Structures are given as C-alpha cells and as structure tokens.
Amino acid sequence: MSAVPRSEKPAGRFRRMLDRLSTSQEDLESEELREEADTAGCTRIGDCHDRQIVTVTGTLRTVTLRPRAGVPALEAELFDGSAALDVVWLGRRSIVGIEPGRRLIASGRISMSRGRRVLFNPKYELRPLGRE
C-alpha cells in the first residue's frame, strides 16, 4: 500500500465513473451549476457579500408574487450550486421568461434581508432553454 492517502491520488477513469454513479442527482446538478458560473466569469453566490456589486448566474428554483409594502413584487430564488439568492423585481406581477427551471445571469448590488442575499431590480439576461 502506498503512503499517499486515497483522496490525494489522481482519480482514474474508473474512480471518476464510480464517484458519479454514487453521487446524488442534486449534487451533480450543483457541481454543473458551479462550473457554469466559473466559465461564465460570474461570482459564486456563496462568495457574495452585503453591498457588493456582482454578476451571478444560476437556475431559478421558485417564482412567486409577493407584495412588499402594498406594491406588487415578483420574487425568484436563484441557485448556482454554492448558495441561493432572492431576486426581486419591484412593481412587477410577471415577466415573460421568468419561470422555475430557467437559467439566467443577473447583475446588481447584493443586500441582506433577514439573513438572505437579495438582488433588487437586477439587470438580467435569460439563458437559452435546453442544452447549448
């Protein structure tokens, strides 16, 4: 037996295949989303701090209409594999293309609200549906 622990040995093709088979679908999707954020040059949501101007990418998990102070507000949860972020469009009841499962890139200033990261009225770009 070698002195190098298994985690430090280079992973062979069989080891990678075995790891993929034993990993849950959610973990695989999270890893794919993290890689997409890195290749797009976006900041990972888990690395974002309060009052920071960022560009993030991910998949919308939920989309809800939740009024804030009597004003309609469309809220969506964006997930990039590292953490979640609430995206809020004030004064909007719906936006064409903003739906669960849709990928998008959003830019704006992060704020913290009740311990969660929030982007209010971000600039955004919808990503194509399906595989690119």
Protein backbone atom coordinates (compact mmCIF):
# COMPACT_ATOMS: atom_id res chain seq x y z
CA MET A 1 0.00 0.00 0.00
CA SER A 2 1.33 3.48 -0.82
CA ALA A 3 1.83 6.30 1.65
CA VAL A 4 -0.41 8.69 -0.32
CA PRO A 5 -3.99 8.82 1.02
CA ARG A 6 -6.73 7.88 -1.46
CA SER A 7 -8.10 11.46 -1.60
CA GLU A 8 -4.72 12.80 -2.78
CA LYS A 9 -4.18 10.17 -5.51
CA PRO A 10 -5.08 11.26 -9.02
CA ALA A 11 -8.52 9.91 -9.89
CA GLY A 12 -8.56 7.40 -12.70
CA ARG A 13 -11.37 6.92 -15.18
CA PHE A 14 -12.92 4.08 -13.17
CA ARG A 15 -12.77 6.11 -9.89
CA ARG A 16 -14.44 9.14 -11.56
CA MET A 17 -17.16 6.92 -13.04
CA LEU A 18 -17.75 5.25 -9.66
CA ASP A 19 -17.92 8.67 -7.95
CA ARG A 20 -20.50 9.90 -10.49
CA LEU A 21 -22.63 6.78 -10.00
CA SER A 22 -22.59 7.11 -6.22
CA THR A 23 -23.31 10.85 -6.18
CA SER A 24 -26.91 12.09 -5.95
CA GLN A 25 -28.54 13.87 -8.89
CA GLU A 26 -28.81 17.07 -6.84
CA ASP A 27 -25.07 17.07 -6.12
CA LEU A 28 -24.28 16.52 -9.81
CA GLU A 29 -26.55 19.42 -10.82
CA SER A 30 -24.97 21.66 -8.16
CA GLU A 31 -21.50 20.85 -9.45
CA GLU A 32 -22.60 21.60 -13.01
CA LEU A 33 -24.06 24.97 -11.94
CA ARG A 34 -20.84 25.89 -10.08
CA GLU A 35 -18.78 25.06 -13.18
CA GLU A 36 -21.14 27.13 -15.35
CA ALA A 37 -20.71 30.13 -13.03
CA ASP A 38 -16.94 29.80 -13.25
CA THR A 39 -16.87 29.50 -17.05
CA ALA A 40 -19.25 32.48 -17.45
CA GLY A 41 -16.93 34.61 -15.31
CA CYS A 42 -19.63 35.18 -12.70
CA THR A 43 -19.24 35.41 -8.94
CA ARG A 44 -20.47 32.41 -6.99
CA ILE A 45 -23.46 33.33 -4.84
CA GLY A 46 -21.80 31.76 -1.81
CA ASP A 47 -18.91 34.24 -2.19
CA CYS A 48 -21.15 37.37 -2.37
CA HIS A 49 -21.15 39.88 0.47
CA ASP A 50 -23.53 42.66 1.54
CA ARG A 51 -23.39 45.83 -0.61
CA GLN A 52 -21.17 44.16 -3.24
CA ILE A 53 -21.90 44.74 -6.95
CA VAL A 54 -21.93 41.32 -8.62
CA THR A 55 -22.87 39.33 -11.68
CA VAL A 56 -24.23 35.89 -10.83
CA THR A 57 -25.72 33.04 -12.82
CA GLY A 58 -27.84 30.05 -11.90
CA THR A 59 -31.21 28.35 -12.18
CA LEU A 60 -34.48 29.77 -10.88
CA ARG A 61 -35.91 27.36 -8.32
CA THR A 62 -39.11 29.21 -7.41
CA VAL A 63 -41.01 32.23 -8.69
CA THR A 64 -43.70 33.88 -6.57
CA LEU A 65 -45.75 37.07 -6.49
CA ARG A 66 -45.32 38.60 -3.03
CA PRO A 67 -46.39 42.21 -2.43
CA ARG A 68 -43.97 44.42 -0.48
CA ALA A 69 -45.44 47.46 1.30
CA GLY A 70 -48.53 47.31 -0.91
CA VAL A 71 -46.50 47.22 -4.14
CA PRO A 72 -46.50 44.08 -6.32
CA ALA A 73 -43.17 42.29 -6.30
CA LEU A 74 -42.07 39.29 -8.34
CA GLU A 75 -39.63 37.18 -6.32
CA ALA A 76 -37.48 34.33 -7.59
CA GLU A 77 -34.89 32.14 -5.89
CA LEU A 78 -31.69 31.81 -7.94
CA PHE A 79 -29.41 28.85 -7.15
CA ASP A 80 -25.89 28.39 -8.54
CA GLY A 81 -24.76 25.25 -6.73
CA SER A 82 -22.99 27.13 -3.93
CA ALA A 83 -25.88 29.07 -2.36
CA ALA A 84 -29.26 30.65 -3.08
CA LEU A 85 -30.14 34.29 -3.74
CA ASP A 86 -33.51 36.05 -3.85
CA VAL A 87 -34.07 38.13 -6.98
CA VAL A 88 -36.86 40.72 -6.58
CA TRP A 89 -38.45 42.88 -9.27
CA LEU A 90 -40.49 45.60 -7.55
CA GLY A 91 -43.66 46.79 -9.28
CA ARG A 92 -43.90 43.70 -11.48
CA ARG A 93 -46.55 41.00 -11.35
CA SER A 94 -44.91 38.83 -14.01
CA ILE A 95 -42.04 38.89 -16.50
CA VAL A 96 -42.09 36.77 -19.64
CA GLY A 97 -39.48 34.01 -19.37
CA ILE A 98 -39.06 34.24 -15.59
CA GLU A 99 -40.20 30.77 -14.56
CA PRO A 100 -38.89 27.89 -12.42
CA GLY A 101 -36.13 25.91 -14.11
CA ARG A 102 -34.97 28.82 -16.27
CA ARG A 103 -31.29 29.79 -16.19
CA LEU A 104 -30.28 33.42 -16.11
CA ILE A 105 -27.46 35.85 -15.48
CA ALA A 106 -28.27 38.73 -13.09
CA SER A 107 -26.26 41.83 -12.17
CA GLY A 108 -26.74 44.31 -9.37
CA ARG A 109 -25.90 45.19 -5.78
CA ILE A 110 -26.36 42.48 -3.14
CA SER A 111 -28.24 43.39 0.01
CA MET A 112 -29.03 41.29 3.04
CA SER A 113 -32.64 40.91 4.16
CA ARG A 114 -33.50 38.65 7.10
CA GLY A 115 -30.20 36.81 6.71
CA ARG A 116 -30.65 36.09 2.96
CA ARG A 117 -28.88 37.60 -0.03
CA VAL A 118 -31.22 39.70 -2.21
CA LEU A 119 -30.85 41.45 -5.59
CA PHE A 120 -33.48 44.14 -6.16
CA ASN A 121 -34.42 45.06 -9.76
CA PRO A 122 -31.32 43.49 -11.32
CA LYS A 123 -30.19 43.70 -14.91
CA TYR A 124 -30.69 40.20 -16.24
CA GLU A 125 -30.16 38.01 -19.27
CA LEU A 126 -32.22 34.87 -19.85
CA ARG A 127 -30.17 31.86 -20.92
CA PRO A 128 -31.43 29.64 -23.77
CA LEU A 129 -33.73 26.77 -22.87
CA GLY A 130 -32.34 23.25 -23.14
CA ARG A 131 -28.74 22.38 -23.87
CA GLU A 132 -26.46 24.92 -25.52
